[in-house]
Amino acid sequence: MARRLTPWRWAVLGLAALYFLVPLTASVIFTVDVPGHGVTFDAYTRILSTDGFVSSLLLSLELAVATIAVVLLLMVPAAVALRLGAPRLRPVVEVVCSLPLVVPPIAFVAGIVTVLKWGPEHLSRTPLFQTFVAIQNENFPVVLVLAYVVMALPFVHRALDAGLRSVDVRTLVEAARSCGASWPRALVRAVLPNLRGALLNASFLTLALVLGEFTVAQLLGFRPFAVWIYDVGGSQAQMSVAVSVLSLLVTWALLLALAGAGGGRARTASDRG
Amino acid sequence: MTAALPRADVAPVAPAKRRRHALGWLAVVPLLVFTAIAFGLPALAVLDGAFTAKDPATGATSYTTGNLTTSLQGPYLTALLGSVKLSAVSAALGALLGLPLAQAVVGSRSRALREAVLTASGVLANFGGVPLAFAFVATLGNAGVLTVRLGLKDSGWDLYSFWGLVLVYLYFLIPLMVLTITPALEGLRSQWREAALNNGATGAQYWRHVALHVLAPSLLGGLVLLFGSAFAAYATAAAMVGSAVPLVTLQIADALSGNVLVGQENVALALSLDMVLVAGLVMAVYLPLQRRSARWLDA
């Protein structure tokens, strides 16, 4: 039965490969085959020295690290606690983590813009005003971290939930507690190592989200990586496409590394279950 | 007194249980406080702003439904409908094309192929935004590699149009559909197919009467997820078409940055509220469906 469908299957896979590979190949050709110059790798060699590349990439990476740290600190204890026995809180957390899905980023940033404008107008005489200034610091916009954490909540929740489902947290914690471990120690030494795959997964999804995020950053007037590519695209078409291709390759490499690190573990866990 | 008696029975359990509850709350409260501030404040600001009008002369504010009415008229309504149409068309095509691709991968029973396609889908589903737009501009834009080499321009091809956007959106919607539908396809037991075939059904009959029924919640869920994803997309369209195609996200961005008319911020907030209502409707359909399809997979 399966054998009879093979030509159809190859046709489907072939067409899909064509659709997904052609834009990538064409992009590479576009960057190296410059009209009037012949084949040149100029677009790639110029990237590093172009104004704003290093600073915008660094800003994006810093934002990503901060976002991952905050979102894991908020979500891991909550997710573990829900597994251990606070079933009545479960729907609350689920709703909270699904809410960002209902609000498109552009609507979210419209709200943030309004709050940021409202702050200085009404709080100019209070110490809170300084907070509004501080979170909009050009060098490290905390307001972006806050926004990104909210946007990452649904993905992180799903990743952690899937990871926790394959681990018997209650038994792990009870075993650790009976052996005399304190609560934090039981969490850090017994539960977290078993969640390595899920934590990596959540971190990667957050990293990809922050590196590619454009809407919020652009409308708030900051210039992390995606906004920089956009700005460069106006004047240097070849190079912006070169950076786009590279950013896809880097993301791909990260995901493959993650599949290698986390995938094997997840598979053994499900075999045991 | 009567209440105290039963409590004496469960006394050894109760404190531990209560402590666990307290710990549960303690662990969840930071999350709730954070979302109340980082998500709740902007959400309230949108809600409040959408219903507020500011008199330009006196600076006095008053509550009104005028912004919402404006947001459902003229160019704003065109943009909103344009977004809905674009999202519906690309979601339908994405689901229609993603299903056979996922089926081809699952049916091949090749672990390597499956892993490769799922990994690729994971990357491509996240490959929205500016880089995607630029990759397509390089391929099919005015000076794009294919446009020039195949002479597409003479045949009337235009990337910066409705169908151009659909073609680009499919680049992340098809992988998203593959990711969504693969678990459900894997949940189809080979025994069901064998049972159907043994009872004299053809392959097509098996698909129509058995497989599609099991897949229906996942399919519909995927469709709705694709719609929401296309509906919320902004970066790709902004980097590619500017305002050549009327879309609600582009309108909001224009109004927010004061590109069109000064004082349109409140209309932008009303438009945001419109978007939230549409997206909320989408999620209200999606989340129960996802739960329903999960039941098949756990079984």
Coordinates of C-alpha atoms in Angstrom, one line a residue:
Chain A
M1 CA 0.0 0.0 0.0
A2 CA 2.7 2.5 1.0
R3 CA 4.7 1.5 -2.0
R4 CA 2.0 2.3 -4.4
L5 CA 1.9 5.9 -3.3
T6 CA 5.6 6.5 -3.7
P7 CA 5.5 8.6 -7.0
W8 CA 2.9 10.9 -5.6
R9 CA 5.0 11.3 -2.4
W10 CA 8.1 12.1 -4.3
A11 CA 6.2 14.7 -6.4
V12 CA 4.9 16.4 -3.2
L13 CA 8.3 16.4 -1.6
G14 CA 10.0 17.6 -4.8
L15 CA 7.6 20.5 -5.3
A16 CA 8.0 21.5 -1.6
A17 CA 11.8 21.4 -1.9
L18 CA 11.5 23.6 -5.0
Y19 CA 9.3 26.2 -3.4
F20 CA 11.4 26.4 -0.2
L21 CA 14.9 26.2 -1.9
V22 CA 14.4 28.5 -4.9
P23 CA 14.1 31.8 -2.9
L24 CA 17.2 30.8 -0.8
T25 CA 19.2 29.9 -3.9
A26 CA 18.0 33.0 -5.8
S27 CA 18.9 35.2 -2.8
V28 CA 22.5 33.8 -2.8
I29 CA 22.7 34.4 -6.5
F30 CA 21.4 37.9 -6.0
T31 CA 24.1 38.7 -3.5
V32 CA 27.1 37.3 -5.4
D33 CA 26.1 38.1 -9.0
V34 CA 26.0 41.9 -9.1
P35 CA 25.0 43.4 -12.5
G36 CA 28.0 45.1 -14.1
H37 CA 30.4 43.6 -11.6
G38 CA 30.3 39.9 -12.3
V39 CA 30.6 37.4 -9.4
T40 CA 31.8 39.1 -6.2
F41 CA 31.6 38.3 -2.5
D42 CA 31.7 41.9 -1.7
A43 CA 28.3 42.0 -0.1
Y44 CA 29.4 39.4 2.5
T45 CA 32.8 40.9 3.2
R46 CA 31.4 44.3 3.7
I47 CA 28.9 43.2 6.4
L48 CA 31.3 43.2 9.3
S49 CA 32.6 46.7 8.6
T50 CA 29.2 48.2 8.0
D51 CA 28.0 50.8 10.5
G52 CA 25.6 49.4 13.0
F53 CA 26.0 45.7 12.3
V54 CA 28.0 44.8 15.4
S55 CA 26.1 47.1 17.7
S56 CA 22.7 46.0 16.6
L57 CA 23.5 42.3 16.7
L58 CA 25.0 42.7 20.2
L59 CA 21.9 44.6 21.3
S60 CA 19.7 41.8 20.0
L61 CA 21.8 39.1 21.7
E62 CA 21.8 41.0 25.0
L63 CA 18.0 41.5 24.8
A64 CA 17.7 37.8 24.0
V65 CA 19.8 36.7 27.0
A66 CA 17.9 39.0 29.4
T67 CA 14.5 37.8 28.0
I68 CA 15.4 34.1 28.3
A69 CA 16.6 34.7 31.9
V70 CA 13.4 36.5 32.9
V71 CA 11.0 34.3 31.2
L72 CA 12.6 31.1 32.6
L73 CA 12.7 32.6 36.1
L74 CA 9.0 33.4 35.9
M75 CA 7.8 30.3 34.1
V76 CA 9.9 27.4 35.5
P77 CA 8.8 27.7 39.2
A78 CA 5.2 28.3 38.0
A79 CA 5.2 25.3 35.7
V80 CA 6.7 23.0 38.3
A81 CA 4.4 24.2 41.0
L82 CA 1.4 23.4 38.8
R83 CA 2.7 19.9 38.3
L84 CA 3.3 19.4 42.0
G85 CA -0.2 20.2 43.0
A86 CA -1.9 23.5 42.6
P87 CA -4.4 22.2 40.1
R88 CA -6.7 25.1 40.7
L89 CA -4.0 27.5 39.4
R90 CA -3.6 25.6 36.2
P91 CA -6.4 27.3 34.2
V92 CA -5.2 30.7 35.5
V93 CA -1.7 30.2 34.2
E94 CA -3.0 28.7 30.9
V95 CA -5.1 31.7 30.3
V96 CA -2.4 34.1 31.2
C97 CA 0.0 32.4 28.9
S98 CA -2.5 32.3 26.0
L99 CA -3.4 36.0 26.2
P100 CA -0.4 37.2 24.2
L101 CA -1.6 35.0 21.4
V102 CA -4.8 37.0 21.2
V103 CA -3.1 40.3 21.0
P104 CA -1.1 40.8 17.8
P105 CA 2.3 42.4 18.3
I106 CA 1.2 45.6 16.5
A107 CA -1.8 46.0 18.9
F108 CA 0.5 45.3 21.9
V109 CA 3.0 47.9 20.8
A110 CA 0.2 50.4 20.3
G111 CA -0.7 49.9 23.9
I112 CA 3.0 50.2 25.0
V113 CA 3.4 53.5 23.1
T114 CA 0.3 54.8 24.8
V115 CA 1.5 53.8 28.3
L116 CA 5.0 55.3 27.6
K117 CA 3.4 58.6 26.5
W118 CA 1.0 58.6 29.4
G119 CA 3.8 58.1 32.0
P120 CA 5.7 61.4 31.4
E121 CA 2.4 63.3 31.1
H122 CA 1.0 62.3 34.5
L123 CA 4.0 61.2 36.5
S124 CA 6.5 63.9 35.8
R125 CA 6.7 64.9 39.4
T126 CA 7.1 61.4 40.9
P127 CA 10.0 59.1 41.2
L128 CA 8.1 56.7 38.8
F129 CA 9.0 59.2 36.0
Q130 CA 12.6 58.1 36.3
T131 CA 11.5 54.5 35.8
F132 CA 9.9 55.4 32.5
V133 CA 13.1 57.1 31.4
A134 CA 15.3 54.2 32.6
I135 CA 13.3 51.5 30.8
Q136 CA 13.7 53.4 27.5
N137 CA 17.5 53.6 27.7
E138 CA 18.8 53.6 24.2
N139 CA 21.7 51.3 25.1
F140 CA 19.6 48.7 26.8
P141 CA 15.8 49.2 26.4
V142 CA 14.3 47.3 29.3
V143 CA 10.9 48.0 27.8
L144 CA 11.8 45.6 24.9
V145 CA 12.7 42.9 27.4
L146 CA 9.3 43.3 29.1
A147 CA 7.5 43.1 25.8
Y148 CA 9.5 40.1 24.6
V149 CA 8.9 38.2 27.8
V150 CA 5.2 38.6 27.3
M151 CA 5.4 37.6 23.6
A152 CA 7.5 34.5 24.6
L153 CA 5.1 33.3 27.3
P154 CA 2.9 31.1 25.1
F155 CA 5.9 29.3 23.5
V156 CA 7.8 28.8 26.7
H157 CA 4.7 27.6 28.5
R158 CA 4.0 25.0 25.8
A159 CA 7.7 23.8 25.7
L160 CA 7.9 23.5 29.5
D161 CA 4.5 21.8 29.7
A162 CA 5.5 19.2 27.1
G163 CA 8.8 18.6 29.0
L164 CA 7.1 18.2 32.4
R165 CA 4.6 15.8 31.0
S166 CA 7.4 13.3 30.2
V167 CA 8.8 13.6 33.8
D168 CA 7.3 12.4 37.0
V169 CA 8.0 15.5 38.9
R170 CA 6.2 14.5 42.1
T171 CA 8.2 11.4 42.5
L172 CA 11.4 13.1 41.8
V173 CA 10.8 15.8 44.3
E174 CA 9.5 13.4 47.0
A175 CA 12.6 11.3 46.5
A176 CA 14.9 14.2 46.8
R177 CA 13.0 15.6 49.8
S178 CA 13.1 12.2 51.6
C179 CA 16.9 12.1 51.0
G180 CA 17.0 15.4 52.9
A181 CA 17.2 17.9 50.1
S182 CA 15.7 21.3 50.7
W183 CA 13.0 22.6 48.3
P184 CA 15.3 24.8 46.2
R185 CA 17.9 22.0 46.1
A186 CA 15.3 19.4 45.0
L187 CA 14.2 21.8 42.2
V188 CA 17.7 22.6 41.0
R189 CA 19.4 19.2 41.4
A190 CA 16.6 16.8 40.7
V191 CA 13.9 18.5 38.5
L192 CA 15.9 20.9 36.3
P193 CA 18.4 18.3 34.9
N194 CA 15.4 16.2 33.8
L195 CA 14.0 19.3 32.0
R196 CA 17.2 20.0 30.0
G197 CA 15.5 19.4 26.7
A198 CA 12.5 21.5 27.5
L199 CA 14.6 24.3 28.9
L200 CA 16.8 24.3 25.8
N201 CA 13.7 24.3 23.6
A202 CA 12.1 27.2 25.4
S203 CA 15.4 29.2 25.3
F204 CA 15.8 28.6 21.6
L205 CA 12.3 29.6 20.7
T206 CA 12.8 32.8 22.7
L207 CA 16.2 33.5 21.1
A208 CA 14.6 33.1 17.6
L209 CA 11.8 35.3 18.6
V210 CA 14.0 38.1 19.9
L211 CA 16.5 38.0 17.1
G212 CA 13.8 38.3 14.5
E213 CA 11.5 40.7 16.3
F214 CA 10.8 43.8 14.3
T215 CA 7.4 45.3 15.0
V216 CA 7.8 46.3 18.6
A217 CA 11.4 47.5 18.3
Q218 CA 10.7 49.6 15.2
L219 CA 7.6 51.3 16.4
L220 CA 9.3 52.1 19.8
G221 CA 12.2 53.6 17.9
F222 CA 15.0 51.2 18.9
R223 CA 17.4 49.5 16.5
P224 CA 18.2 45.9 17.2
F225 CA 19.2 43.5 14.5
A226 CA 15.9 43.1 12.5
V227 CA 15.4 46.9 12.4
W228 CA 19.0 47.3 11.2
I229 CA 18.5 44.9 8.3
Y230 CA 15.4 46.9 7.3
D231 CA 17.2 50.2 7.5
V232 CA 20.2 48.8 5.5
G233 CA 17.8 47.4 2.9
G234 CA 16.8 50.8 1.7
S235 CA 20.3 51.7 0.5
Q236 CA 22.2 48.5 0.1
A237 CA 20.0 45.8 -1.4
Q238 CA 22.8 43.2 -1.9
M239 CA 24.0 43.4 1.6
S240 CA 20.6 43.3 3.3
V241 CA 19.8 40.1 1.4
A242 CA 23.2 38.7 2.3
V243 CA 22.5 39.3 6.0
S244 CA 19.0 37.8 5.6
V245 CA 20.5 34.6 4.2
L246 CA 23.1 34.5 6.9
S247 CA 20.5 35.0 9.7
L248 CA 18.6 32.0 8.3
L249 CA 21.7 29.8 8.2
V250 CA 22.6 30.8 11.8
T251 CA 19.1 30.0 13.0
W252 CA 19.2 26.7 11.2
A253 CA 22.5 25.8 12.8
L254 CA 21.2 26.7 16.2
L255 CA 18.1 24.5 15.7
L256 CA 20.1 21.5 14.5
A257 CA 22.4 21.8 17.5
L258 CA 19.3 21.9 19.7
A259 CA 17.8 18.8 18.0
G260 CA 21.1 17.0 18.6
A261 CA 21.3 18.1 22.3
G262 CA 17.7 17.9 23.4
G263 CA 16.2 15.4 20.9
G264 CA 18.1 12.3 22.0
R265 CA 17.2 12.9 25.6
A266 CA 13.5 13.5 24.9
R267 CA 13.3 10.2 22.9
T268 CA 14.8 8.2 25.7
A269 CA 12.4 9.8 28.2
S270 CA 9.4 8.9 26.1
D271 CA 10.7 5.3 25.6
R272 CA 10.8 4.9 29.3
G273 CA 7.3 6.3 29.8
Chain B
M1 CA -17.6 21.1 66.8
T2 CA -18.8 19.0 63.9
A3 CA -16.4 20.6 61.6
A4 CA -13.5 19.9 63.9
L5 CA -14.1 16.2 64.1
P6 CA -13.4 15.3 60.4
R7 CA -10.5 17.6 60.4
A8 CA -8.8 15.6 63.1
D9 CA -8.9 12.6 60.8
V10 CA -7.1 14.2 57.9
A11 CA -4.8 16.3 60.1
P12 CA -1.6 14.5 59.1
V13 CA -2.3 15.3 55.4
A14 CA -3.8 18.7 55.6
P15 CA -0.7 20.9 56.6
A16 CA 1.5 19.3 53.9
K17 CA -1.3 19.9 51.4
R18 CA -1.8 23.4 52.5
R19 CA 1.9 24.1 52.4
R20 CA 2.0 22.8 48.9
H21 CA -0.8 25.1 47.9
A22 CA 1.0 28.0 49.5
L23 CA 4.1 27.1 47.5
G24 CA 2.1 26.8 44.4
W25 CA 0.7 30.4 44.9
L26 CA 4.2 31.6 45.8
A27 CA 5.6 30.2 42.5
V28 CA 2.8 31.6 40.3
V29 CA 2.4 35.1 41.9
P30 CA 5.6 36.6 40.2
L31 CA 4.3 35.5 36.8
L32 CA 0.8 37.0 37.5
V33 CA 2.3 40.3 38.8
F34 CA 4.6 40.5 35.8
T35 CA 1.9 40.0 33.2
A36 CA -0.5 42.3 35.0
I37 CA 2.1 45.1 34.5
A38 CA 3.8 44.3 31.2
F39 CA 0.7 43.0 29.5
G40 CA -2.2 44.4 31.5
L41 CA -1.2 48.0 31.4
P42 CA -0.8 48.2 27.6
A43 CA -4.0 46.2 27.2
L44 CA -5.9 48.7 29.4
A45 CA -4.2 51.6 27.5
V46 CA -5.6 50.2 24.2
L47 CA -9.0 49.7 25.7
D48 CA -9.1 53.2 27.3
G49 CA -7.6 55.0 24.3
A50 CA -9.9 53.3 21.8
F51 CA -12.9 54.9 23.6
T52 CA -11.3 58.3 24.3
A53 CA -11.4 61.4 22.2
K54 CA -9.2 64.4 22.9
D55 CA -10.4 67.9 22.0
P56 CA -7.5 69.5 20.1
A57 CA -8.5 73.0 21.2
T58 CA -9.1 72.5 24.9
G59 CA -7.1 69.4 25.5
A60 CA -10.1 67.9 27.4
T61 CA -10.8 64.2 27.0
S62 CA -14.1 62.5 26.8
Y63 CA -15.4 59.0 26.2
T64 CA -16.8 58.2 22.8
T65 CA -17.4 55.4 20.4
G66 CA -16.3 57.7 17.6
N67 CA -12.9 56.1 17.2
L68 CA -14.4 52.7 16.7
T69 CA -16.9 54.0 14.2
T70 CA -14.1 55.7 12.3
S71 CA -12.0 52.5 12.4
L72 CA -14.8 50.7 10.6
Q73 CA -15.2 53.2 7.8
G74 CA -13.4 54.3 4.6
P75 CA -9.7 53.3 4.2
Y76 CA -9.6 51.8 7.7
L77 CA -12.4 49.3 6.8
T78 CA -10.7 48.6 3.5
A79 CA -7.5 47.8 5.3
L80 CA -9.3 45.6 7.9
L81 CA -11.1 43.7 5.2
G82 CA -7.9 43.5 3.1
S83 CA -6.1 41.8 6.1
V84 CA -9.0 39.4 6.7
K85 CA -9.0 38.4 3.0
L86 CA -5.3 38.0 2.7
S87 CA -5.2 35.9 5.9
A88 CA -8.1 33.8 4.9
V89 CA -6.7 33.0 1.4
S90 CA -3.2 32.3 2.6
A91 CA -4.4 30.2 5.5
A92 CA -6.6 28.1 3.3
L93 CA -3.8 27.6 0.7
G94 CA -1.3 26.9 3.5
A95 CA -3.5 24.2 5.0
L96 CA -4.3 22.7 1.7
L97 CA -0.7 22.5 0.7
G98 CA 0.7 21.6 4.2
L99 CA -1.5 18.6 4.7
P100 CA -0.2 16.5 1.7
L101 CA 3.4 17.5 2.5
A102 CA 3.0 16.4 6.1
Q103 CA 1.3 13.2 4.9
A104 CA 4.1 12.5 2.5
V105 CA 6.6 12.8 5.3
V106 CA 4.7 10.8 7.9
G107 CA 3.8 8.1 5.4
S108 CA 7.3 7.5 4.2
R109 CA 8.2 6.1 7.7
S110 CA 11.7 7.4 7.2
R111 CA 13.0 8.7 10.5
A112 CA 15.7 10.8 8.8
L113 CA 13.3 12.5 6.4
R114 CA 10.8 13.2 9.1
E115 CA 13.4 14.8 11.4
A116 CA 14.8 16.8 8.5
V117 CA 11.4 18.1 7.4
L118 CA 10.3 18.9 10.9
T119 CA 13.5 20.7 11.8
A120 CA 13.3 22.6 8.6
S121 CA 9.6 23.4 9.3
G122 CA 10.6 24.7 12.7
V123 CA 13.1 27.1 11.2
L124 CA 10.9 28.2 8.3
A125 CA 7.8 28.7 10.4
N126 CA 9.9 31.3 12.4
F127 CA 11.4 32.8 9.3
G128 CA 9.0 35.6 9.0
G129 CA 9.7 39.2 9.1
V130 CA 12.2 41.3 7.3
P131 CA 14.7 38.7 6.1
L132 CA 11.9 36.7 4.4
A133 CA 10.7 39.8 2.6
F134 CA 14.2 40.6 1.4
A135 CA 14.7 37.0 0.2
F136 CA 11.6 37.2 -1.9
V137 CA 12.5 40.7 -3.2
A138 CA 15.8 39.3 -4.3
T139 CA 14.0 36.4 -6.0
L140 CA 10.8 37.8 -7.5
G141 CA 11.0 41.5 -6.9
N142 CA 11.4 44.1 -9.7
A143 CA 15.2 43.3 -10.0
G144 CA 14.9 39.8 -8.6
V145 CA 16.9 36.9 -10.0
L146 CA 13.9 35.0 -11.4
T147 CA 12.0 38.1 -12.5
V148 CA 15.0 39.1 -14.7
R149 CA 16.0 35.7 -15.9
L150 CA 12.5 34.5 -16.8
G151 CA 11.3 37.8 -18.0
L152 CA 8.3 37.6 -15.6
K153 CA 7.8 41.3 -15.7
D154 CA 6.4 41.2 -19.3
S155 CA 3.9 38.5 -18.2
G156 CA 2.5 40.9 -15.6
W157 CA 4.1 39.5 -12.5
D158 CA 4.1 41.9 -9.5
L159 CA 5.5 40.8 -6.2
Y160 CA 4.2 43.9 -4.4
S161 CA 0.6 42.9 -4.7
F162 CA -2.0 40.8 -2.9
W163 CA -1.0 37.5 -4.6
G164 CA 2.7 38.3 -4.1
L165 CA 2.1 38.6 -0.4
V166 CA 0.1 35.3 -0.4
L167 CA 3.1 33.6 -2.1
V168 CA 5.5 35.0 0.6
Y169 CA 3.2 34.3 3.5
L170 CA 2.9 30.6 2.4
Y171 CA 6.7 30.4 3.0
F172 CA 6.1 30.3 6.8
L173 CA 2.4 29.2 6.8
I174 CA 3.0 25.8 5.1
P175 CA 5.8 24.8 7.6
L176 CA 3.5 25.9 10.4
M177 CA 0.7 23.7 9.1
V178 CA 3.2 20.8 8.8
L179 CA 4.2 21.3 12.4
T180 CA 0.6 21.5 13.5
I181 CA -0.8 18.5 11.6
T182 CA 2.1 16.0 11.9
P183 CA 1.3 14.8 15.4
A184 CA -2.3 14.2 14.4
L185 CA -1.2 12.3 11.3
E186 CA 1.1 10.2 13.4
G187 CA -1.9 9.5 15.7
L188 CA -3.7 7.8 12.9
R189 CA -3.3 4.1 13.7
S190 CA -2.3 1.8 10.9
Q191 CA -4.9 -0.7 12.4
W192 CA -7.7 1.7 11.5
R193 CA -6.6 1.7 7.9
E194 CA -6.1 -2.1 7.8
A195 CA -9.6 -2.5 9.4
A196 CA -11.1 -0.3 6.8
L197 CA -9.3 -2.0 3.9
N198 CA -10.2 -5.5 5.3
N199 CA -13.9 -4.4 5.3
G200 CA -13.6 -3.6 1.6
A201 CA -13.0 0.1 1.7
T202 CA -10.8 1.8 -0.8
G203 CA -8.0 4.1 0.2
A204 CA -10.1 7.1 -0.7
Q205 CA -13.0 5.8 1.3
Y206 CA -10.7 5.3 4.3
W207 CA -9.6 8.9 4.0
R208 CA -13.1 10.3 3.6
H209 CA -14.8 8.3 6.3
V210 CA -12.1 7.6 8.9
A211 CA -9.0 9.7 8.6
L212 CA -10.6 13.0 7.9
H213 CA -12.9 12.7 10.8
V214 CA -10.1 12.0 13.2
L215 CA -8.0 14.8 11.6
A216 CA -10.9 17.4 11.5
P217 CA -10.2 19.2 14.8
S218 CA -6.5 19.4 14.0
L219 CA -7.1 20.5 10.5
L220 CA -9.5 23.2 11.5
G221 CA -7.2 24.2 14.4
G222 CA -4.3 24.5 12.0
L223 CA -6.4 26.6 9.6
V224 CA -7.3 29.0 12.4
L225 CA -3.8 29.2 13.7
L226 CA -2.5 30.0 10.2
F227 CA -5.2 32.7 9.8
G228 CA -4.2 34.3 13.1
S229 CA -0.5 34.1 12.2
A230 CA -1.1 35.8 8.8
F231 CA -3.5 38.3 10.3
A232 CA -0.9 39.5 12.9
A233 CA 2.0 39.6 10.5
Y234 CA 3.4 43.1 10.0
A235 CA 7.2 43.1 9.4
T236 CA 7.1 41.1 6.1
A237 CA 4.4 43.3 4.6
A238 CA 6.1 46.5 5.9
A239 CA 9.4 45.6 4.4
M240 CA 8.0 44.3 1.1
V241 CA 5.0 46.3 -0.1
G242 CA 5.0 49.4 2.1
S243 CA 1.4 50.5 1.7
A244 CA 0.7 49.2 -1.8
V245 CA -1.6 46.6 -0.3
P246 CA -4.1 47.9 2.3
L247 CA -3.5 46.0 5.6
V248 CA -4.7 46.8 9.0
T249 CA -1.2 46.3 10.6
L250 CA 0.3 48.9 8.2
Q251 CA -2.5 51.3 8.9
I252 CA -1.9 51.1 12.7
A253 CA 1.8 51.6 12.2
D254 CA 1.2 54.6 10.0
A255 CA -1.2 56.2 12.4
L256 CA 1.0 55.5 15.4
S257 CA 4.1 57.1 13.9
G258 CA 2.0 60.1 12.8
N259 CA 2.7 59.4 9.1
V260 CA -0.8 60.2 7.9
L261 CA -2.6 62.6 10.1
V262 CA -1.7 64.0 13.5
G263 CA -4.1 62.9 16.2
Q264 CA -4.9 59.6 14.7
E265 CA -3.4 57.7 17.6
N266 CA -6.8 56.9 19.1
V267 CA -8.0 55.5 15.8
A268 CA -4.9 53.4 15.8
L269 CA -5.9 52.1 19.2
A270 CA -9.5 51.4 18.0
L271 CA -8.0 49.5 15.0
S272 CA -5.9 47.6 17.5
L273 CA -9.0 46.7 19.4
D274 CA -10.7 45.5 16.2
M275 CA -7.7 43.3 15.6
V276 CA -7.8 41.9 19.1
L277 CA -11.4 41.1 18.7
V278 CA -10.8 39.2 15.4
A279 CA -7.7 37.4 16.9
G280 CA -9.7 36.6 20.1
L281 CA -12.4 35.1 18.0
V282 CA -9.8 33.0 16.2
M283 CA -8.3 31.8 19.5
A284 CA -11.7 31.0 20.9
V285 CA -12.1 28.5 18.0
Y286 CA -8.5 27.3 18.1
L287 CA -7.9 26.5 21.8
P288 CA -10.9 24.1 22.3
L289 CA -10.1 22.4 19.0
Q290 CA -6.5 21.9 20.1
R291 CA -7.6 20.3 23.3
R292 CA -10.0 18.0 21.4
S293 CA -7.3 16.8 19.0
A294 CA -4.9 16.3 21.9
R295 CA -7.4 13.7 23.2
W296 CA -6.8 11.5 20.1
L297 CA -3.1 11.7 20.5
D298 CA -3.0 10.8 24.2
A299 CA -5.4 7.9 23.7

